[in-house]
CSV table of C-alpha atoms and ligand atoms in Angstrom, one decimal:
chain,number,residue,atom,x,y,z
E,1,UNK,CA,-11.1,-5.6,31.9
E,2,UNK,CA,-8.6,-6.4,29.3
E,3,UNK,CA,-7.6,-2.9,27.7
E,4,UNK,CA,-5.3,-3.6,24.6
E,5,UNK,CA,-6.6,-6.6,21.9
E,6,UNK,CA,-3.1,-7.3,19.3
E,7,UNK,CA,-3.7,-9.4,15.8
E,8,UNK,CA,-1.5,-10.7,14.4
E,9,UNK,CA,-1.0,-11.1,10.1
E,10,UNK,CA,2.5,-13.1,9.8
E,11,UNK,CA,2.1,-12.5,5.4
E,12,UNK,CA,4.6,-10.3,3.9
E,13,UNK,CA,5.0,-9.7,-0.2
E,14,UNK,CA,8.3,-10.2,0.5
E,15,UNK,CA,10.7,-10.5,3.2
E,16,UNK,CA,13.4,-7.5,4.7
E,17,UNK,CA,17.2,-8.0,5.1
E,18,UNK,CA,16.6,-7.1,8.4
E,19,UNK,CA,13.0,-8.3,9.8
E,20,UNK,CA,13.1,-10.7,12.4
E,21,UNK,CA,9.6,-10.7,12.9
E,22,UNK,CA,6.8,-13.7,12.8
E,23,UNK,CA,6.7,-14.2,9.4
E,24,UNK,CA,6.3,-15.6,5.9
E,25,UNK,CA,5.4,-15.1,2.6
E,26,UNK,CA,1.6,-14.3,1.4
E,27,UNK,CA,0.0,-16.9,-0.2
E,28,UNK,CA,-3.7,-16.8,-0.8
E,29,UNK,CA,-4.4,-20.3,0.3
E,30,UNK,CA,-2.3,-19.9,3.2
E,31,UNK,CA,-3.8,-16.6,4.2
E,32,UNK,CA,-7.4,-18.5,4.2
E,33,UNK,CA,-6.2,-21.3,6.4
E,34,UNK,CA,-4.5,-19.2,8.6
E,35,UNK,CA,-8.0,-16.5,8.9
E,36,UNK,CA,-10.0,-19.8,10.0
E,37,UNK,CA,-7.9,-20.5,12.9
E,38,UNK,CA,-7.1,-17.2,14.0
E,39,UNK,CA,-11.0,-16.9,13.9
E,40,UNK,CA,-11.1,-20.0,15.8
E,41,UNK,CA,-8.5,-18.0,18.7
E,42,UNK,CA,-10.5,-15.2,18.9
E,43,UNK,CA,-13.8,-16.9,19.3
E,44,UNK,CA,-12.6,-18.1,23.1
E,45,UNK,CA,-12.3,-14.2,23.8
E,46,UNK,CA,-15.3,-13.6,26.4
E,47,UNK,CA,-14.8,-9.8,26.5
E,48,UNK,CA,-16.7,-8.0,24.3
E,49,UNK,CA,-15.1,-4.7,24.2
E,50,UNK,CA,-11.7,-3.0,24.0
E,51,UNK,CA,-10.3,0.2,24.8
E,52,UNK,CA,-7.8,-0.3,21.7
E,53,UNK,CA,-7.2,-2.7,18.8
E,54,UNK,CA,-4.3,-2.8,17.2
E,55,UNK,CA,-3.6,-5.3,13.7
E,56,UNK,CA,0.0,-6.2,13.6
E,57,UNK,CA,2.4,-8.0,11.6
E,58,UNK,CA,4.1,-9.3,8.6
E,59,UNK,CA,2.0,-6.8,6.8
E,60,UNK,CA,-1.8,-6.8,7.4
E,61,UNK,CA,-2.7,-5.3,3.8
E,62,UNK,CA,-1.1,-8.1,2.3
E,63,UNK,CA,-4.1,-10.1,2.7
E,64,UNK,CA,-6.5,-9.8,-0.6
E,65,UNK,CA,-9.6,-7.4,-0.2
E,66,UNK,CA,-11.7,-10.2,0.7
E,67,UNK,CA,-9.7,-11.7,3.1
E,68,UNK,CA,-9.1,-8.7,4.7
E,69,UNK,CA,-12.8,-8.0,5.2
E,70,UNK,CA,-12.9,-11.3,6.4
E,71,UNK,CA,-10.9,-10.1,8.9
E,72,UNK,CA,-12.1,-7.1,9.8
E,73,UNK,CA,-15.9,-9.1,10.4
E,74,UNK,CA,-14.4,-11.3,12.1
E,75,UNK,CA,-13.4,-8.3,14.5
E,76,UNK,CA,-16.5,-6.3,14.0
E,77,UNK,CA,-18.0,-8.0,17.6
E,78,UNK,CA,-15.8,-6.2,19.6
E,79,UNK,CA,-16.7,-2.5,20.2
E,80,UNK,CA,-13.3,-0.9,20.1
E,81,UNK,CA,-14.0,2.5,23.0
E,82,UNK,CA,-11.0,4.4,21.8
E,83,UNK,CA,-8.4,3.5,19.0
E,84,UNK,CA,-8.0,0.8,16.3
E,85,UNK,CA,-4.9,1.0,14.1
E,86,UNK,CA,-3.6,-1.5,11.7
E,87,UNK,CA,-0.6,-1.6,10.3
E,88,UNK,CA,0.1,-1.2,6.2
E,89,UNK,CA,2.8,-1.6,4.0
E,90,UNK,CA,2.4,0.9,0.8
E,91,UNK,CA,3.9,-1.7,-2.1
E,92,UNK,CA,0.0,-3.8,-0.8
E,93,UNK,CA,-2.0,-0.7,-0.6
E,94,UNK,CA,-5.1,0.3,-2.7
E,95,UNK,CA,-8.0,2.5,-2.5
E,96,UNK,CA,-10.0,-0.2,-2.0
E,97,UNK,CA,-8.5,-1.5,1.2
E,98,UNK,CA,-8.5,2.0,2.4
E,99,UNK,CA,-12.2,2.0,2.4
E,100,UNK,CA,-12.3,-1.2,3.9
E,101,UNK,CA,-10.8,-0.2,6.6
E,102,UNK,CA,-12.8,3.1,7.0
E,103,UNK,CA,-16.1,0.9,7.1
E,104,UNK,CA,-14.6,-1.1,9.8
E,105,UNK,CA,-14.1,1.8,11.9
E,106,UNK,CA,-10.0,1.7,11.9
E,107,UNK,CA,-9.0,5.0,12.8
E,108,UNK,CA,-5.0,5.1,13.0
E,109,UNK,CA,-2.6,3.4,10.7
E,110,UNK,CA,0.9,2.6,11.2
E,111,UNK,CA,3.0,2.6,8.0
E,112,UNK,CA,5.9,0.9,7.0
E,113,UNK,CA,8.1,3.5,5.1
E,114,UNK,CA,11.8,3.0,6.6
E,115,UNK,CA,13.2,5.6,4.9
E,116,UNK,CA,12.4,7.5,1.6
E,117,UNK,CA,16.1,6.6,0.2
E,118,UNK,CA,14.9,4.3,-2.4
E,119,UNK,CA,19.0,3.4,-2.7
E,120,UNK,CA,18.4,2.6,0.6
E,121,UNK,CA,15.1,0.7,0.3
E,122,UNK,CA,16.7,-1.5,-2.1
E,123,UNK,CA,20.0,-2.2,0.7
E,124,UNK,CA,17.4,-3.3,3.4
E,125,UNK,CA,15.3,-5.6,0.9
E,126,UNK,CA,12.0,-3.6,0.5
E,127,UNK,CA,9.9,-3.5,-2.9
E,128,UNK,CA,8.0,-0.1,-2.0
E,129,UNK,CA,8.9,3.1,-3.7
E,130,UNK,CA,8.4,7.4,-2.3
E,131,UNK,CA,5.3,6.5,-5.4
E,132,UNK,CA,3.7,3.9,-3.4
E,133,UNK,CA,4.2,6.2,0.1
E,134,UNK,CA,2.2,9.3,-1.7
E,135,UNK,CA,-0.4,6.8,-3.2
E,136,UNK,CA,-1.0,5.7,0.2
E,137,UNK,CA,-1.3,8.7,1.7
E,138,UNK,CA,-3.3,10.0,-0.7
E,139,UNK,CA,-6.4,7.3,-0.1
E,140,UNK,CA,-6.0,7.6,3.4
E,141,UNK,CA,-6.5,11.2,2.7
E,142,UNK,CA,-9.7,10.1,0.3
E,143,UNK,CA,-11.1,8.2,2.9
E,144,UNK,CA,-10.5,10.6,6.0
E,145,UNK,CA,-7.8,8.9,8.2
E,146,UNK,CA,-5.7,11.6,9.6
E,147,UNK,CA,-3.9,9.9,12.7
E,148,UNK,CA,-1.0,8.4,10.7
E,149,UNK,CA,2.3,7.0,11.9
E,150,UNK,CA,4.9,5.8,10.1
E,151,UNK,CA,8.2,3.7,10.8
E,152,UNK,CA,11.9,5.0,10.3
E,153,UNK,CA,14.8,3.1,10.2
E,154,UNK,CA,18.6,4.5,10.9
E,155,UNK,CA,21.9,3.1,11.5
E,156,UNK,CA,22.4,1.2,8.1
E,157,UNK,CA,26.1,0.9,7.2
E,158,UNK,CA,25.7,3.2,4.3
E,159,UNK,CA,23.3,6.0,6.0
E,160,UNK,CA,24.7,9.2,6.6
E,161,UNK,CA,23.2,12.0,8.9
E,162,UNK,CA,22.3,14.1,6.0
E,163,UNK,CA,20.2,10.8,5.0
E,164,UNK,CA,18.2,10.4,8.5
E,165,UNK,CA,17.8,14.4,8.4
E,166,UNK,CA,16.3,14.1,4.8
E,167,UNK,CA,14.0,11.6,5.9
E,168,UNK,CA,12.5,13.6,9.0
E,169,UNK,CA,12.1,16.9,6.6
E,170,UNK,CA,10.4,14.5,4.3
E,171,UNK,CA,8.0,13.2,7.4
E,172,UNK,CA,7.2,16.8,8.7
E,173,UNK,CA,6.8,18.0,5.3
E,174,UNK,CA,3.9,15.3,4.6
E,175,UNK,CA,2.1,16.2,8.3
E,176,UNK,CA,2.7,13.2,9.4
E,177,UNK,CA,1.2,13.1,12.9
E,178,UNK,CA,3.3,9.8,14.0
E,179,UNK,CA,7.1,8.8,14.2
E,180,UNK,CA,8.3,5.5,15.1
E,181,UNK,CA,12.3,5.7,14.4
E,182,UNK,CA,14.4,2.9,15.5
E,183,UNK,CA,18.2,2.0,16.1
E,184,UNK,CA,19.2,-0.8,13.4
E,185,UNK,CA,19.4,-4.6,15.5
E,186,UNK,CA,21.1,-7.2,13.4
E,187,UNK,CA,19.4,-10.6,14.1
E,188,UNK,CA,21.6,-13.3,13.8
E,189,UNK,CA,18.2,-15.3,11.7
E,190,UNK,CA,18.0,-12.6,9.6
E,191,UNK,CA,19.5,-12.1,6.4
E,192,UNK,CA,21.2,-9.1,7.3
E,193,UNK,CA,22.8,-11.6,10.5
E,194,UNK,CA,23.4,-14.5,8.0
E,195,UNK,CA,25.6,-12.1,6.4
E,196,UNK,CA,27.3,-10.2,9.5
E,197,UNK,CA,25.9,-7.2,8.8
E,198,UNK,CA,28.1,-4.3,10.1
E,199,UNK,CA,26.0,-1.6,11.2
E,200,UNK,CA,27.2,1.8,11.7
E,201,UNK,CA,29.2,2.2,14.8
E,202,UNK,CA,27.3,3.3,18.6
E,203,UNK,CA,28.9,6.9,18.7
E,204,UNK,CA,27.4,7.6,15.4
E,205,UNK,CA,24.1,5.9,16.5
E,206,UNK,CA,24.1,8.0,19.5
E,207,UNK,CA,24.8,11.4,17.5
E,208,UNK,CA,21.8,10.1,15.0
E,209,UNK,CA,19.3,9.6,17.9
E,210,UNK,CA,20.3,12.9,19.5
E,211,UNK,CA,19.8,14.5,16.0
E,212,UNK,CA,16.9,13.3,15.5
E,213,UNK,CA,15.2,14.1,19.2
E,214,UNK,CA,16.4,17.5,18.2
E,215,UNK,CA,14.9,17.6,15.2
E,216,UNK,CA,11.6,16.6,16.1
E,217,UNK,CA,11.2,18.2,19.0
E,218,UNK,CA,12.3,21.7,17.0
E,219,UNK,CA,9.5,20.8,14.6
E,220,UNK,CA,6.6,20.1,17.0
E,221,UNK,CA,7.1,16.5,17.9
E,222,UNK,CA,7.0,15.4,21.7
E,223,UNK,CA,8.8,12.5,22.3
E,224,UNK,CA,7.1,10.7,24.5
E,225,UNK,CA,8.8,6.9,24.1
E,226,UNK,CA,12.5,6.1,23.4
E,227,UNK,CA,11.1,5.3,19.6
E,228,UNK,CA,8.4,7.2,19.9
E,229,UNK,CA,7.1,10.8,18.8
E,230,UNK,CA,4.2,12.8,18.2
E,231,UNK,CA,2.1,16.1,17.4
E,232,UNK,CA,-0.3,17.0,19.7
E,233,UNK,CA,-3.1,14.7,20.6
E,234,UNK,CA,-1.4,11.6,18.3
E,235,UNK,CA,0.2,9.1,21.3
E,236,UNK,CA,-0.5,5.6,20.2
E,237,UNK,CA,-2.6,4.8,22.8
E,238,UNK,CA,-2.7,0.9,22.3
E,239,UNK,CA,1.5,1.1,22.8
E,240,UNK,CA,0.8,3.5,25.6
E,241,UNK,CA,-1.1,0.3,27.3
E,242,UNK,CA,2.1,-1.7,27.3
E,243,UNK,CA,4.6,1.0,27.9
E,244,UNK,CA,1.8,1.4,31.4
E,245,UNK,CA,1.8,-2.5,31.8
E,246,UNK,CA,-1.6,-2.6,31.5
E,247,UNK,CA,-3.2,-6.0,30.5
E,248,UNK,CA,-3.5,-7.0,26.9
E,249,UNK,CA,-4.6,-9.9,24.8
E,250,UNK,CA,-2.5,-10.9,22.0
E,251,UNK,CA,-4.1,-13.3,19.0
E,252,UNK,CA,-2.7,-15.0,16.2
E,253,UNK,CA,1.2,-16.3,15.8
E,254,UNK,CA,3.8,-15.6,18.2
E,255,UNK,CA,1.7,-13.0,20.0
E,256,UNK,CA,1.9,-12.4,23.3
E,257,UNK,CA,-1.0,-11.4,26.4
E,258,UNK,CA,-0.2,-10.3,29.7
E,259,UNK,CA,-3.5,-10.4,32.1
E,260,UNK,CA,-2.7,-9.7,35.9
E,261,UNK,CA,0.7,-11.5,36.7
E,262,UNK,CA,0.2,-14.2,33.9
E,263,UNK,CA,1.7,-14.2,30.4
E,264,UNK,CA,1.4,-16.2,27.8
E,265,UNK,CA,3.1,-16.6,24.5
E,266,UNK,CA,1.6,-18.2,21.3
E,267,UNK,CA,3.7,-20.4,19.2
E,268,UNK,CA,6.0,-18.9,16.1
E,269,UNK,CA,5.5,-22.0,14.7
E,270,UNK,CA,2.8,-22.6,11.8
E,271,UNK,CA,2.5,-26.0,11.7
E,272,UNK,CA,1.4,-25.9,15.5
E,273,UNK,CA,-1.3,-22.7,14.6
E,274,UNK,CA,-2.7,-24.2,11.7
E,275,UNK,CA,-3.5,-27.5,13.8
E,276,UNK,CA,-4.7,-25.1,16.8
E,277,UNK,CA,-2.1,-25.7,18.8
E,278,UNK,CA,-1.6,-22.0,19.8
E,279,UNK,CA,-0.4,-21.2,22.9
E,280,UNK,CA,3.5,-22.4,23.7
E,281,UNK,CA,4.2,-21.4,27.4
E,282,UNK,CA,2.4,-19.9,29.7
E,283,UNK,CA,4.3,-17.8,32.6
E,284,UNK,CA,3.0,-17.3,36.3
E,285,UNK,CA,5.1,-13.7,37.2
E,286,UNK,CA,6.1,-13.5,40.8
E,287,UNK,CA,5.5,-9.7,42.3
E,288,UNK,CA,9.3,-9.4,41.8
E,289,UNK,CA,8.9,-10.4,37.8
E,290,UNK,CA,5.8,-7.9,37.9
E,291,UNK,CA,7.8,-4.6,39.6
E,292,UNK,CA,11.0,-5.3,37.4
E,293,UNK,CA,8.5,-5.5,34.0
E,294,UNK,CA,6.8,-2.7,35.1
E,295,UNK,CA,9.4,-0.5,36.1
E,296,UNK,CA,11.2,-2.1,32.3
E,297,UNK,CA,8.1,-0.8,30.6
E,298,UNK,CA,7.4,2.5,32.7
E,299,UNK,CA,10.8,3.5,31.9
E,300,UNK,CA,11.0,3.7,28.3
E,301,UNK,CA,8.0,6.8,28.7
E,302,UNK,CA,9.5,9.9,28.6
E,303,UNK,CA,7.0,10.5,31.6
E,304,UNK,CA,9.3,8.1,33.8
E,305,UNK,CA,7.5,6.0,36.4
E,306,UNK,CA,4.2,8.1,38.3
E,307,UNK,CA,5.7,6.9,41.7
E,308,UNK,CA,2.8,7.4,43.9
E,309,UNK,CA,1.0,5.4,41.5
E,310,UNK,CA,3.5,2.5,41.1
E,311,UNK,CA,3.2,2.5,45.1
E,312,UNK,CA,-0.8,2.0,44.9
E,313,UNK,CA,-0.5,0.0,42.1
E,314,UNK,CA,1.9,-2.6,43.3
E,315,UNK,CA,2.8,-1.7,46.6
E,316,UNK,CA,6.2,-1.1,46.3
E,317,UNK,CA,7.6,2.2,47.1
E,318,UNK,CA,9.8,2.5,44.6
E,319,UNK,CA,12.4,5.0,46.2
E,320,UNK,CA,13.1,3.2,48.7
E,321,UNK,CA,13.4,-1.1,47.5
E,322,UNK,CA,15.9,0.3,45.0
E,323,UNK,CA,17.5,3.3,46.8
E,324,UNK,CA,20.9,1.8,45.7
E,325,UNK,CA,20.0,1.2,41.9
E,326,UNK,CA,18.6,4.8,41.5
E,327,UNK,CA,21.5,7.0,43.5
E,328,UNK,CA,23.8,5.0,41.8
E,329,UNK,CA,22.3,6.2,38.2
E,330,UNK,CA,21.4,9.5,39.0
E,331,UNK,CA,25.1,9.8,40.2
E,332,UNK,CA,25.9,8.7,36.4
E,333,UNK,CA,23.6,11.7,35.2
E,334,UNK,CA,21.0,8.7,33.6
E,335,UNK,CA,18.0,8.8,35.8
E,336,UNK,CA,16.5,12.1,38.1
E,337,UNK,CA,13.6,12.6,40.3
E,338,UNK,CA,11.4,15.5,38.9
E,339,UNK,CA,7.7,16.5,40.0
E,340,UNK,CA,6.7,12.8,41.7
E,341,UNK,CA,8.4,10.7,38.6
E,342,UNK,CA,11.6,8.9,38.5
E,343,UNK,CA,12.7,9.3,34.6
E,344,UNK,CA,15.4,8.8,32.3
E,345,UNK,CA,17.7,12.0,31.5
E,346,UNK,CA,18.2,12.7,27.8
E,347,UNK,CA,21.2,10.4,28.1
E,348,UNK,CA,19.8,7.9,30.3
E,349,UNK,CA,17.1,7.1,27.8
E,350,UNK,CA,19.6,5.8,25.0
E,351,UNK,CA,21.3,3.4,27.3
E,352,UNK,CA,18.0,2.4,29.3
E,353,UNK,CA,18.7,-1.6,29.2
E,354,UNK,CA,21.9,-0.8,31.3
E,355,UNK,CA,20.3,1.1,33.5
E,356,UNK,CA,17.7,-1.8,34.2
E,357,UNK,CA,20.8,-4.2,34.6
E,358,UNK,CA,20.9,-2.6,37.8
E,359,UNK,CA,17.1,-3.1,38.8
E,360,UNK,CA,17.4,-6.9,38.1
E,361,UNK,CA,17.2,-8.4,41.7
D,1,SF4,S1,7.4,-5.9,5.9
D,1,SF4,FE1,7.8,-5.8,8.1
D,1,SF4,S2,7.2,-7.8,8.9
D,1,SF4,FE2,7.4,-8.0,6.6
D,1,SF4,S3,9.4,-8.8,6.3
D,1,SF4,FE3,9.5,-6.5,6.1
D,1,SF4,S4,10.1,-5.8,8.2
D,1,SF4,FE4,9.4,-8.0,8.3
């Protein structure tokens, strides 16, 4: 069975300095066109359940009420077992799309706040205010959706520390159950990239992160991704399906699926969508491609890889086919061997894509 179902909305209000996402600007007639062959995608899906479903983007909630409860029927055939979550932007928010999505059964949101600077919203290109934050918390609160994340941003040239601390005392203060915070990429397609974008330096990226692990952790947070933390019983558990290369199905443009050792990547382009022309390449993974993903993935849990399990799983006993790779890292204080998992130290996990230089054989 296919665990993880992803949508994907491309429509945005407006575009960020930074995004280098799939996507483009809402228009209604657009939207309509693209809903009717995104409807035509999912209809080839022969499963009829999910364990998750998770409505990604561009920004979901820009869609108009109607379309958006077009898309939320055209959803309604799959019985979702344990979490659905869309994604929201608080500039497109209203009460009345909050009860949509109540009806419709969605039961986690993801929201797009980045920091609650405003100075700062307005350097990075986005059109919400801390206003259009409370409002949305406030009908998710009216409706009765309590598992809430929300995204954070740091390493803009003009952030300071004081500024990332402000925003986590902000994010605990409004119990928010969910932090996604990331570390700043400057795309070259972006306009942020266009404009060679300096973003703060690595050392004071690295002293951010730490800051912020230390932070959250002191205020009841367990990180439990490199991006990723949360109270108590709040794991995303659709981005727990990738981070545990599990199969997934991924709809709409540019989305990805990965079922067994196959993965296949839809187009970014819209002409080719909008003429059904989804699906650009399709990749057979050799069982080397499938242990290096894996092991990519496994990594970025704080849980490490379950080696025992990575054994049954893809036969490969993982001590020993990269004996090399690991001594050599756990020499360099970035990877360790605790309780049957092979992890990333508190230093390893900033620097993991140079520790997986080394797996790449
Ligand atoms: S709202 Fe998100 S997807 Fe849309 S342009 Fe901004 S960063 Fe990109």
């Amino acid at each position: 069975m296919i665990k993880g179902l992803y949508v994907h909305i491309p429509f945005c209000k407006s575009i960020c300095n930074y995004c280098d996402f799939a996507r483009c600007k809402y228009t209604i007639s657009l939207a309509d066109k693209y809903l009717t062959h995104l409807e035509k995608e999912l209809s080839e899906i022969k499963q009829d359940s999910f364990y998750t479903i998770y409505i990604g983007g561009g920004t979901p909630n820009s869609l108009n009420e109607k379309q958006l409860e077009r898309l939320l029927e055209m959803l309604s055939r799959f019985k979702v077992k344990k979490e659905y979550t869309i994604e929201i932007n608080p500039e497109s928010f209203t009460k009345e799309k909050a009860l949509l999505i109540k009806k419709y059964g969605i039961n986690r949101v993801s929201i797009g706040v980045q920091t609650f600077n405003e100075s700062l919203l307005t350097h990075i290109g986005r059109k919400h205010t801390n206003v259009d934050v409370e409002n949305t918390l406030k009908y998710l609160d009216e409706v009765g959706i309590n598992n809430r994340s929300i995204d954070l941003i740091f390493g803009f040239k003009i952030q300071t520390l004081a500024n990332v601390i402000t925003d986590l005392q902000k994010a605990v203060k409004l119990n928010i159950t969910h932090i996604s915070i990331y570390d700043l990429e400057v795309y070259p397609t972006t306009l942020f990239g266009m404009q060679k974008y300096e973003k703060l330096d690595e050392e004071t990226c690295f002293l951010m992160y730490q800051t912020i692990v230390d932070f959250l952790n002191f205020h009841g947070y367990t990180q439990y991704e490199t991006s990723n933390f949360a109270m108590d019983r709040y794991q995303s558990i659709h981005n727990r399906l990738y981070w545990k290369y599990e199969d997934y199905k991924g709809v709409g443009l540019s989305a990805s699926s990965k079922i067994k050792n196959i993965r296949t990547d839809n187009t970014s382009n819209f002409v080719d969508y909008l003429n059904d022309r989804y699906l650009k390449k399709t990749t057979r993974l050799s069982d080397n491609d499938v242990i290096f993903e894996a092991i990519m993935m496994n990594l970025r849990l704080n849980e490490g890889i379950d080696i025992k399990e990575f054994d049954e799983r893809f036969n490969c006993n993982i001590l020993e086919k990269f004996h090399i790779e690991i001594e050599k890292n756990i020499n360099k204080g970035l990877l360790e061997v605790k309780k049957g998992y092979l992890k990333t130290t508190n230093k390893g996990i900033f620097v993991l894509n140079d520790i997986l230089i080394d797996f790449m054989k």
